[in-house]
Coordinates of C-alpha atoms and ligand atoms in Angstrom, one line a residue:
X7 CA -38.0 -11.3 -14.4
X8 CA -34.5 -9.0 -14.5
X9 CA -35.3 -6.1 -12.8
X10 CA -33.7 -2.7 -14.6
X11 CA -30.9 -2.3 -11.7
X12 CA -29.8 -5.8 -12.4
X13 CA -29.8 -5.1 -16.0
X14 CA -27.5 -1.8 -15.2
X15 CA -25.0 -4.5 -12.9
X16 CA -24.9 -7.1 -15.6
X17 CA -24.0 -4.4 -18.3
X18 CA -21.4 -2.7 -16.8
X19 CA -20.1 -5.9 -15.6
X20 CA -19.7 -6.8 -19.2
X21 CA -18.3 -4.0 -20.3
X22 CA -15.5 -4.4 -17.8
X23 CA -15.0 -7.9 -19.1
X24 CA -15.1 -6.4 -22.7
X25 CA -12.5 -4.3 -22.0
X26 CA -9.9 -6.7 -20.0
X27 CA -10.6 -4.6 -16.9
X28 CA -12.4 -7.6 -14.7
X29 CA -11.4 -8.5 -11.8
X30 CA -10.7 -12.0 -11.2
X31 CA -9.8 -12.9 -7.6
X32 CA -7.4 -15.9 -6.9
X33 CA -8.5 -18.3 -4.3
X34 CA -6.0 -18.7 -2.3
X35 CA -4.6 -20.1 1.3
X36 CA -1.7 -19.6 2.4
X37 CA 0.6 -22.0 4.0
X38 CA 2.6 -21.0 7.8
X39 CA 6.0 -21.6 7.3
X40 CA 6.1 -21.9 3.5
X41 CA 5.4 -18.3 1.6
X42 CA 5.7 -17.4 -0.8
X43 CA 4.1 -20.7 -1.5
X44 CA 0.4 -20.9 -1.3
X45 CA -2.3 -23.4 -2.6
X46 CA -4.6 -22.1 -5.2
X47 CA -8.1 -23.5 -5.3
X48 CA -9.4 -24.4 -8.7
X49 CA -11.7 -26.3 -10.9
X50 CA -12.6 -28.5 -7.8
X51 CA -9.1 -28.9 -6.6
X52 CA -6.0 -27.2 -5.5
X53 CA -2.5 -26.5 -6.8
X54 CA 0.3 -25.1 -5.2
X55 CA 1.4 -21.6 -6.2
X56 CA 4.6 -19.1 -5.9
X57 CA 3.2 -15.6 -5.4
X58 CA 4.6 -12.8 -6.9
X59 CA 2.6 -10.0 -5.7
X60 CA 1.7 -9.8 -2.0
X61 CA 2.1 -7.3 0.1
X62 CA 3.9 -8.9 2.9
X63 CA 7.1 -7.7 1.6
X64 CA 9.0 -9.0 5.0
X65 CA 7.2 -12.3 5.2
X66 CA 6.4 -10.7 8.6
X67 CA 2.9 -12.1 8.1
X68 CA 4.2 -15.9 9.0
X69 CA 6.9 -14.3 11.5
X70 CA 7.2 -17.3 14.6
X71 CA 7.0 -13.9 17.1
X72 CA 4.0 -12.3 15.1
X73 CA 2.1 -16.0 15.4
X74 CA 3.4 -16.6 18.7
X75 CA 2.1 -13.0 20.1
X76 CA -1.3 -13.4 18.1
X77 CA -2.2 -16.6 19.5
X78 CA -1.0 -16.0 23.1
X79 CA -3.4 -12.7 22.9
X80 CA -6.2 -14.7 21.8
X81 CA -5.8 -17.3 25.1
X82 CA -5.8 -14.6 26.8
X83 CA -7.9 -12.1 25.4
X84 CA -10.2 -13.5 23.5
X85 CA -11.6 -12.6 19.8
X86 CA -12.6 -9.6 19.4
X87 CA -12.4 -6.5 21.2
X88 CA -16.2 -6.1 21.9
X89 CA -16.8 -2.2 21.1
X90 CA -15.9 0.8 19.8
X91 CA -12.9 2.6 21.1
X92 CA -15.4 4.8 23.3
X93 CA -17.3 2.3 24.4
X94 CA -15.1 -0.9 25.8
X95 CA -13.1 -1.1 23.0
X96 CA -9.8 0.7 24.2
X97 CA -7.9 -2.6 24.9
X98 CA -4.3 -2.3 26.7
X99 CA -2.7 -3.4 23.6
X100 CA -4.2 -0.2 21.8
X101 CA -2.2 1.9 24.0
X102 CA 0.8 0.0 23.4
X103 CA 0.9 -0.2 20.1
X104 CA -0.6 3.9 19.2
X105 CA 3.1 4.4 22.1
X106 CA 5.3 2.4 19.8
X107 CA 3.9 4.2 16.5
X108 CA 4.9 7.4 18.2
X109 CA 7.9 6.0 19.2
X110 CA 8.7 4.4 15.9
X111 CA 8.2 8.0 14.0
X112 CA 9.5 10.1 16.7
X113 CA 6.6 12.0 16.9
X114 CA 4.3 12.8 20.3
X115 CA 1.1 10.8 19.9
X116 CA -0.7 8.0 17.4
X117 CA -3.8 6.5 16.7
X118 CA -4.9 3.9 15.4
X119 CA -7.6 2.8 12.4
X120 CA -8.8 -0.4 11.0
X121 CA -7.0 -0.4 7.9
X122 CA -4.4 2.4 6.2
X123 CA -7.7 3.1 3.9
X124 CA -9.8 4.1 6.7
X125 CA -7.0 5.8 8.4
X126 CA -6.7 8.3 5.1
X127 CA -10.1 8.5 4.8
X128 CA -10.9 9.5 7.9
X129 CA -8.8 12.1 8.5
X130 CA -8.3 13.9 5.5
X131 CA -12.3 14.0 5.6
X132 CA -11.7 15.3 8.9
X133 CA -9.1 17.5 8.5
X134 CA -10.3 18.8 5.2
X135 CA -13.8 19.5 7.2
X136 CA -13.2 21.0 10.0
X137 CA -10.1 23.2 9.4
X138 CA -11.4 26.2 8.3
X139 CA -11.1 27.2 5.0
X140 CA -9.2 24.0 4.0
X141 CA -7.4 23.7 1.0
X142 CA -6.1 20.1 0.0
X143 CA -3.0 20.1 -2.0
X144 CA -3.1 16.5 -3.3
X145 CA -0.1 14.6 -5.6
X146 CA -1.2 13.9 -8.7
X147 CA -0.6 10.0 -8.3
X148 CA -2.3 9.7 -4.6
X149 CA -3.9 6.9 -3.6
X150 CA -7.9 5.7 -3.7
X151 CA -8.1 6.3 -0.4
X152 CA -6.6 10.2 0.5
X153 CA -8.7 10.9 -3.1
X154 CA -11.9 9.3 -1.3
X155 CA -10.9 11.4 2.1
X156 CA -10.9 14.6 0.6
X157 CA -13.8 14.6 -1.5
X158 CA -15.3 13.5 1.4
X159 CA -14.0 16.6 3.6
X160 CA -15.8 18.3 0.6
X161 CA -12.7 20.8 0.8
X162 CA -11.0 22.3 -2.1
X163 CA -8.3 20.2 -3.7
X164 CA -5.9 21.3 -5.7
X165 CA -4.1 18.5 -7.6
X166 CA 0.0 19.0 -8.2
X167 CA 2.1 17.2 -10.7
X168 CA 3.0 14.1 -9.2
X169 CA 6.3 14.6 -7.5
X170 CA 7.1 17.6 -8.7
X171 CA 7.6 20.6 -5.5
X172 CA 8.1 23.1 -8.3
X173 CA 3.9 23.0 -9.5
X174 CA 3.5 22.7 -6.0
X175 CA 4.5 25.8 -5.3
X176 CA 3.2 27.5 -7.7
X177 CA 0.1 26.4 -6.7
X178 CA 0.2 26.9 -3.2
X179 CA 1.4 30.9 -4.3
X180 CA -2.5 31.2 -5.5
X181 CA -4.1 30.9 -2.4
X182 CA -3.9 33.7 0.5
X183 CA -2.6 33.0 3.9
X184 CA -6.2 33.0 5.4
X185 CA -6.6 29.4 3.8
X186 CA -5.4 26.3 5.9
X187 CA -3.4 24.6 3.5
X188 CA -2.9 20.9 3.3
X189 CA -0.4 18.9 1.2
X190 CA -1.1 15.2 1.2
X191 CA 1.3 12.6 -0.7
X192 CA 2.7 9.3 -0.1
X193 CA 6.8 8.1 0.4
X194 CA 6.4 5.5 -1.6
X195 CA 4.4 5.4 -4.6
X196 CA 2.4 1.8 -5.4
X197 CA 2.1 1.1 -8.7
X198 CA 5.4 2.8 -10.0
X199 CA 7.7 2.4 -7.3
X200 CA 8.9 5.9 -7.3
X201 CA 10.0 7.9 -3.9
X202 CA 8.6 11.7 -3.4
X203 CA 11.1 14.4 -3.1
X204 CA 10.3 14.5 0.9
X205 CA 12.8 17.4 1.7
X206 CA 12.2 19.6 -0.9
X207 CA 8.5 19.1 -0.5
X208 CA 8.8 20.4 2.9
X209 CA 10.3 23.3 1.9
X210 CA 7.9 24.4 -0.2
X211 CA 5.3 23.6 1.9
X212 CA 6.6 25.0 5.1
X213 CA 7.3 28.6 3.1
X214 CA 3.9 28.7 2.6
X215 CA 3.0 27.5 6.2
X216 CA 1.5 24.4 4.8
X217 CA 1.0 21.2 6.7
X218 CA 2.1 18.2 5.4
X219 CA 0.6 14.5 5.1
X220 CA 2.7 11.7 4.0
X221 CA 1.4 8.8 3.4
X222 CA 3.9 5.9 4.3
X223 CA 2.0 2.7 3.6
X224 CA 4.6 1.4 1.0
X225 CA 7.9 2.5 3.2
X226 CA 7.2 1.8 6.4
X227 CA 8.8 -1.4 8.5
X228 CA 10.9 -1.1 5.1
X229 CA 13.4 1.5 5.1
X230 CA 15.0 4.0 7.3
X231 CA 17.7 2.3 10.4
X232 CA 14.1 1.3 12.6
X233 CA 11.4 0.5 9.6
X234 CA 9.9 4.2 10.0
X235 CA 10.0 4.9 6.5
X236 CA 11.3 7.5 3.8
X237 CA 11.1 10.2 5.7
X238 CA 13.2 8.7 8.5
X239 CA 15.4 7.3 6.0
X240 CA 16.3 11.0 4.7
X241 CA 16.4 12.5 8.2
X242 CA 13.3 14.3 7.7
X243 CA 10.3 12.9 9.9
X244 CA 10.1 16.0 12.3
X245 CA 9.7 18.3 9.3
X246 CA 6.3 16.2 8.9
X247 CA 3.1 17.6 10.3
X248 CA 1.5 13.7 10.2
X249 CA 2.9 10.3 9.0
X250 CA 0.1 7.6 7.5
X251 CA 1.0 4.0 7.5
X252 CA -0.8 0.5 7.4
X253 CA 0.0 -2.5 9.8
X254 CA -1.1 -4.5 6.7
X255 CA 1.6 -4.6 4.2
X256 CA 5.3 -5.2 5.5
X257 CA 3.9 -5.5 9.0
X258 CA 2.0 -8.4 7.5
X259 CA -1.0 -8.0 9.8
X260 CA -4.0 -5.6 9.1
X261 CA -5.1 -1.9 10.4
X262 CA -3.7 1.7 10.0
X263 CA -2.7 4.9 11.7
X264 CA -1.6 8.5 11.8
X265 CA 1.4 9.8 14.3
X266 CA 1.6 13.9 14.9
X267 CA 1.2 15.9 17.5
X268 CA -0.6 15.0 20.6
X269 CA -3.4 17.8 19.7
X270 CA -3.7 16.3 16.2
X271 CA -4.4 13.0 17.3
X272 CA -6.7 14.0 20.0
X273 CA -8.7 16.1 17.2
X274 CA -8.9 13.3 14.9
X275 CA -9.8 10.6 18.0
X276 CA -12.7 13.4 18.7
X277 CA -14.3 14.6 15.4
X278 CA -13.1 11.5 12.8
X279 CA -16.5 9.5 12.1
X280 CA -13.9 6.6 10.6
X281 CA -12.3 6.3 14.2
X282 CA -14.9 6.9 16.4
X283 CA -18.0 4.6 14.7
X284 CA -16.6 1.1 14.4
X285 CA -15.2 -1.5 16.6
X286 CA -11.5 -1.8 17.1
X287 CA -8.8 -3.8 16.2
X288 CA -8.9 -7.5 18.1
X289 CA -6.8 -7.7 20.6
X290 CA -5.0 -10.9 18.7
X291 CA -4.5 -8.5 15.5
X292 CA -3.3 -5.4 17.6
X293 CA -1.1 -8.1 19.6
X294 CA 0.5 -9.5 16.1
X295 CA 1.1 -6.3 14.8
X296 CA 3.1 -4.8 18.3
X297 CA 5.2 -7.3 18.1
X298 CA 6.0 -7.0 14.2
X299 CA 6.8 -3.3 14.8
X300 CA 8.7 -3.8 17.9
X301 CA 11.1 -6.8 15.8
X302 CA 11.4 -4.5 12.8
X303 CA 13.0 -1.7 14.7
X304 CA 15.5 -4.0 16.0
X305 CA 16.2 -6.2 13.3
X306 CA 17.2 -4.7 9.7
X307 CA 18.2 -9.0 8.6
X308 CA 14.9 -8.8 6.8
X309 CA 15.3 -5.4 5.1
X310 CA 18.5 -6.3 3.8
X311 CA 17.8 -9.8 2.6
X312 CA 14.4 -8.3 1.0
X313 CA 17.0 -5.5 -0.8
X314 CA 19.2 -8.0 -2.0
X315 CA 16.4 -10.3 -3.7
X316 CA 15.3 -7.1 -5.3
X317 CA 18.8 -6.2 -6.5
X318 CA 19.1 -9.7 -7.8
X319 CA 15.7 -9.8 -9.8
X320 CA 16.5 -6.4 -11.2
X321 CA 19.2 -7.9 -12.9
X322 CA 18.2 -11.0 -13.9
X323 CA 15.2 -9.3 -15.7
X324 CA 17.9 -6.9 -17.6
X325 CA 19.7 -10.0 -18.7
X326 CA 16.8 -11.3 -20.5
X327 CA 15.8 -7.5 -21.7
X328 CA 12.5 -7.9 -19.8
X329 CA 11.3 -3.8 -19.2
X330 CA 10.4 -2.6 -15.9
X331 CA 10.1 0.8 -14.4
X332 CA 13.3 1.5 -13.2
X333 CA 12.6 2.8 -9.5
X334 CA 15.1 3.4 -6.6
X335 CA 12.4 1.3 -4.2
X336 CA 11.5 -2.1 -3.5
X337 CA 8.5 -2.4 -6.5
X338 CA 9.5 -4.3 -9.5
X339 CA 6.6 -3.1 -12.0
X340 CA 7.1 -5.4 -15.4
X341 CA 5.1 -3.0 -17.5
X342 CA 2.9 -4.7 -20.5
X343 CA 0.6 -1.6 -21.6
X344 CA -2.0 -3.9 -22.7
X345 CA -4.6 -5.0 -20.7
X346 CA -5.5 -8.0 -22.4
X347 CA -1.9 -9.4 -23.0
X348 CA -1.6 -8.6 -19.2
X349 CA -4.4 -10.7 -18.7
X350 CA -2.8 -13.5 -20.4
X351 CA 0.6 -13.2 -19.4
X352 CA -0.6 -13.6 -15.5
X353 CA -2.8 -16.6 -16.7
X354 CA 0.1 -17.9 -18.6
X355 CA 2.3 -17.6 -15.6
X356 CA 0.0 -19.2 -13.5
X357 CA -1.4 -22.0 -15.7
X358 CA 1.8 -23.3 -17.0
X359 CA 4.7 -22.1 -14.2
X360 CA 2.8 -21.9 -11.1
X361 CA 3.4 -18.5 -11.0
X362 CA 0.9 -16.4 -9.2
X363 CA 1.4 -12.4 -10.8
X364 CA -1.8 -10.6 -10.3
X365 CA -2.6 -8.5 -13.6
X366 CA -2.8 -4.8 -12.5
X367 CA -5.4 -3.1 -14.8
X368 CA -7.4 0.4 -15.1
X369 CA -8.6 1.8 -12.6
X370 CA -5.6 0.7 -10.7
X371 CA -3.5 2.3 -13.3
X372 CA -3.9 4.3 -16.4
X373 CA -5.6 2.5 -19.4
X374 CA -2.4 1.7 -21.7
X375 CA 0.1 1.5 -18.1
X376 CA -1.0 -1.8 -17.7
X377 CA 1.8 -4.3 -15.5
X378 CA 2.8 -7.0 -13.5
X379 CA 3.4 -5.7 -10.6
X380 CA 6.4 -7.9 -9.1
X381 CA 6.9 -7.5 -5.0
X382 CA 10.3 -10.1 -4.2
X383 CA 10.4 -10.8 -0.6
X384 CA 13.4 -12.0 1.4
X385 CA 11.6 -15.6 1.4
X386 CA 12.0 -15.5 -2.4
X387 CA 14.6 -18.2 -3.4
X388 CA 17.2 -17.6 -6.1
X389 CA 15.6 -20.5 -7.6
X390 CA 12.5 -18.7 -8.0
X391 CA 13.8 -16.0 -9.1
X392 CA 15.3 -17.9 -12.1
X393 CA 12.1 -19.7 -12.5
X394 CA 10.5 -16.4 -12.9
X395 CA 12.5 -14.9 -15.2
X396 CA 12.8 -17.9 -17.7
X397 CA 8.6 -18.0 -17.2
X398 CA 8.5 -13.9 -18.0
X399 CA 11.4 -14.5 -21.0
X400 CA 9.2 -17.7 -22.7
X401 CA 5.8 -15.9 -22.7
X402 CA 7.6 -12.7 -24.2
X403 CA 8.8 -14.4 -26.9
X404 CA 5.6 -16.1 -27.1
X405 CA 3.6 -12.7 -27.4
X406 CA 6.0 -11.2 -29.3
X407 CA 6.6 -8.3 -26.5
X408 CA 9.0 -6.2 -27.3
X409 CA 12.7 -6.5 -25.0
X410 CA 14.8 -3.4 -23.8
X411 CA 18.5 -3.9 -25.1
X412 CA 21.7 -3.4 -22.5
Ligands
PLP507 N1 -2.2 4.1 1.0 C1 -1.6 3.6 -0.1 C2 -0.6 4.4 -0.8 C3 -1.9 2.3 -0.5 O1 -1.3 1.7 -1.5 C4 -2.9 1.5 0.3 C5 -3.2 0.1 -0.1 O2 -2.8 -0.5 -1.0 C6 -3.5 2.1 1.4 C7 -3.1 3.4 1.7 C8 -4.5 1.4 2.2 O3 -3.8 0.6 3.2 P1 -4.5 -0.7 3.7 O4 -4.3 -1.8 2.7 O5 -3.9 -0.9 5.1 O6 -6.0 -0.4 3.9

């Protein structure tokens, strides 16, 4: 017998499918020393697949002194780190890694989380909480996990236009001074590819003794001379109350964190039920990731490589009259405004090119923004970029999708 709930799970399961917004994972491993080629499981067997859209926009993820640094730590740590960070689960390499953070973003102190999700989570819920009379200034276009955080803090939010430091301020002019006043957005923005107005930002924010949060998951180990991200870039990190950024993306590990002031990070370490309730990062993780930090401040070969395989996509997609949102970052989106036909061009691409694209559908995006969201690493041949683009120019011709002309 079906039991009600599981009649409520199988309907709006359906509904999803109905319209094109289900999620189909791809089973993937990937292979050391050969991304972006990976093997795709399927129908009993595997295949071997160019991916398109991961996140390890370095390759730092199969870096020799990343695998070199998590293995040793594992001989001689062992798996995991066997508490919380209160109890036995501060390891050495914790230290190390929260110093170098603060290094990398000149600020006094870090800390770090298991992921850049619960690292926003936690302490906008914190922040949001505790500080009294807290009011969260939020960019239109934030991301899941600062929305989750401050509804979570159950503080006010005030949402801006995304990007735009004029609305901000007028917004911030309708609260008194007696309000703590938070505004939280990101460098780099996910699905577009667009870069906030830092500077101006911070002067808006600062005239109206705002705190800022920046959230520098998509930027950082990317851009600015060390891999600090926008804000470094433009010469503006100290203007930041707190900087946000993952260890999973171009770091190519996993985990998160928040570098401020040295009272800052204490308060969140103290109050943030995110930090404080759940085992730390293993040792072999926290290992991998110092040593991806510490090569990307020193070595920019991988930044520039990554820009020019960006540069030389860009172009190749104009030739053919392929339309994606023109951004000044590193995010190539390809945008289809369909969700079904985005469906099918990322089957397409994988079914008859060996192309892995992952569809990016509502609630990802707006319903009718639908894209391939394209991510070229260094490790991107020029051959596969040409394969690509003769793959993306076949299957618009094929579904009759419209090209941009010259
Ligand atoms: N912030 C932004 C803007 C993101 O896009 C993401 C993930 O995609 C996160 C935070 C979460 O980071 P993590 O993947 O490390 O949990």
């Amino acid at each position: 017998m079906t039991t009600q709930f599981e009649q409520e799970f199988h309907r709006q399961l359906e509904q999803l499918k109905t319209e094109g917004n289900y999620r189909y994972f791809a089973d993937l491993e990937r292979l050391r020393g050969a991304f972006p080629r990976a093997r795709k499981f399927e129908h009993g067997g595997t295949r071997d697949v160019t991916v398109w859209c991961s996140n390890d926009y370095l390759g730092m993820g199969q870096h020799p002194k990343v695998l070199r640094a998590m293995k040793t730590a594992i001989d001689d740590f062992g798996s995991g780190a066997g508490g919380t960070r209160n109890i036995s689960g501060t390891m050495h390499l914790h230290v190390e890694l929260e110093q170098e953070l603060a290094d990398l973003h000149q600020k006094p102190a870090a800390l770090l989380f298991t992921s850049g999700y619960v690292s926003n989570w936690a302490t906008l819920s914190t922040l949001g909480s505790r500080l009294p009379n807290a009011v969260i200034f939020s960019d239109a276009m934030n991301h899941a996990s600062m929305i989750e955080g401050i509804r979570h803090s159950r503080a006010e939010k005030i949402i801006w236009r995304h990007n735009d430091p004029r609305d901000l301020e007028k917004k911030l002019a309708d609260f008194p001074d007696s309000c703590t006043k938070i505004v939280a957005f990101e460098s780099i923005y996910s699905m577009d590819g667009d870069i906030a107005p830092i500077a101006e930002i911070c002067d808006v924010a600062e005239a109206f003794g705002a705190m800022t949060y920046l959230d520098e998951v998509h930027a950082v180990g990317m851009y600015g001379p060390h891999g600090a991200g926008i804000a470094a870039r433009d010469g503006v990190a100290d203007r930041l109350t707190l900087i946000q950024g993952t260890l999973g993306k171009a770091y190519g590990v996993i985990g998160g964190y928040i570098a401020g002031s040295e009272e800052l990070c204490d308060f969140i370490r103290s109050f943030a039920s995110g930090f404080i309730f759940t085992t730390s990062l293993p040792p072999a993780v926290t290992a991998g990731a110092l040593a991806s930090v510490r090569h990307l401040k020193e070595s920019s070969i991988e930044r520039l490589r990554h820009r020019r395989r960006v540069k030389e996509l860009r172009a190749q997609l104009d030739c053919e009259g392929i339309p994606h949102a023109a951004n000044p970052g590193h995010i190539v989106p390809v945008m289809i405004n369909n969700p079904e036909k985005c469906r099918r061009i990322s089957d397409m691409l994988l079914e008859f090119h060996g192309i892995y694209v992952q569809p990016i559908n509502y609630p990802t995006v707006p319903k009718g923004s639908e894209r391939l969201r394209i991510t070229p690493t260094p490790l991107h041949s020029e051959a596969d970029i040409a394969q690509l683009v003769a793959a993306l120019s076949e299957l618009w011709s094929q579904c009759a999708l419209s090209r941009k002309v010259a």
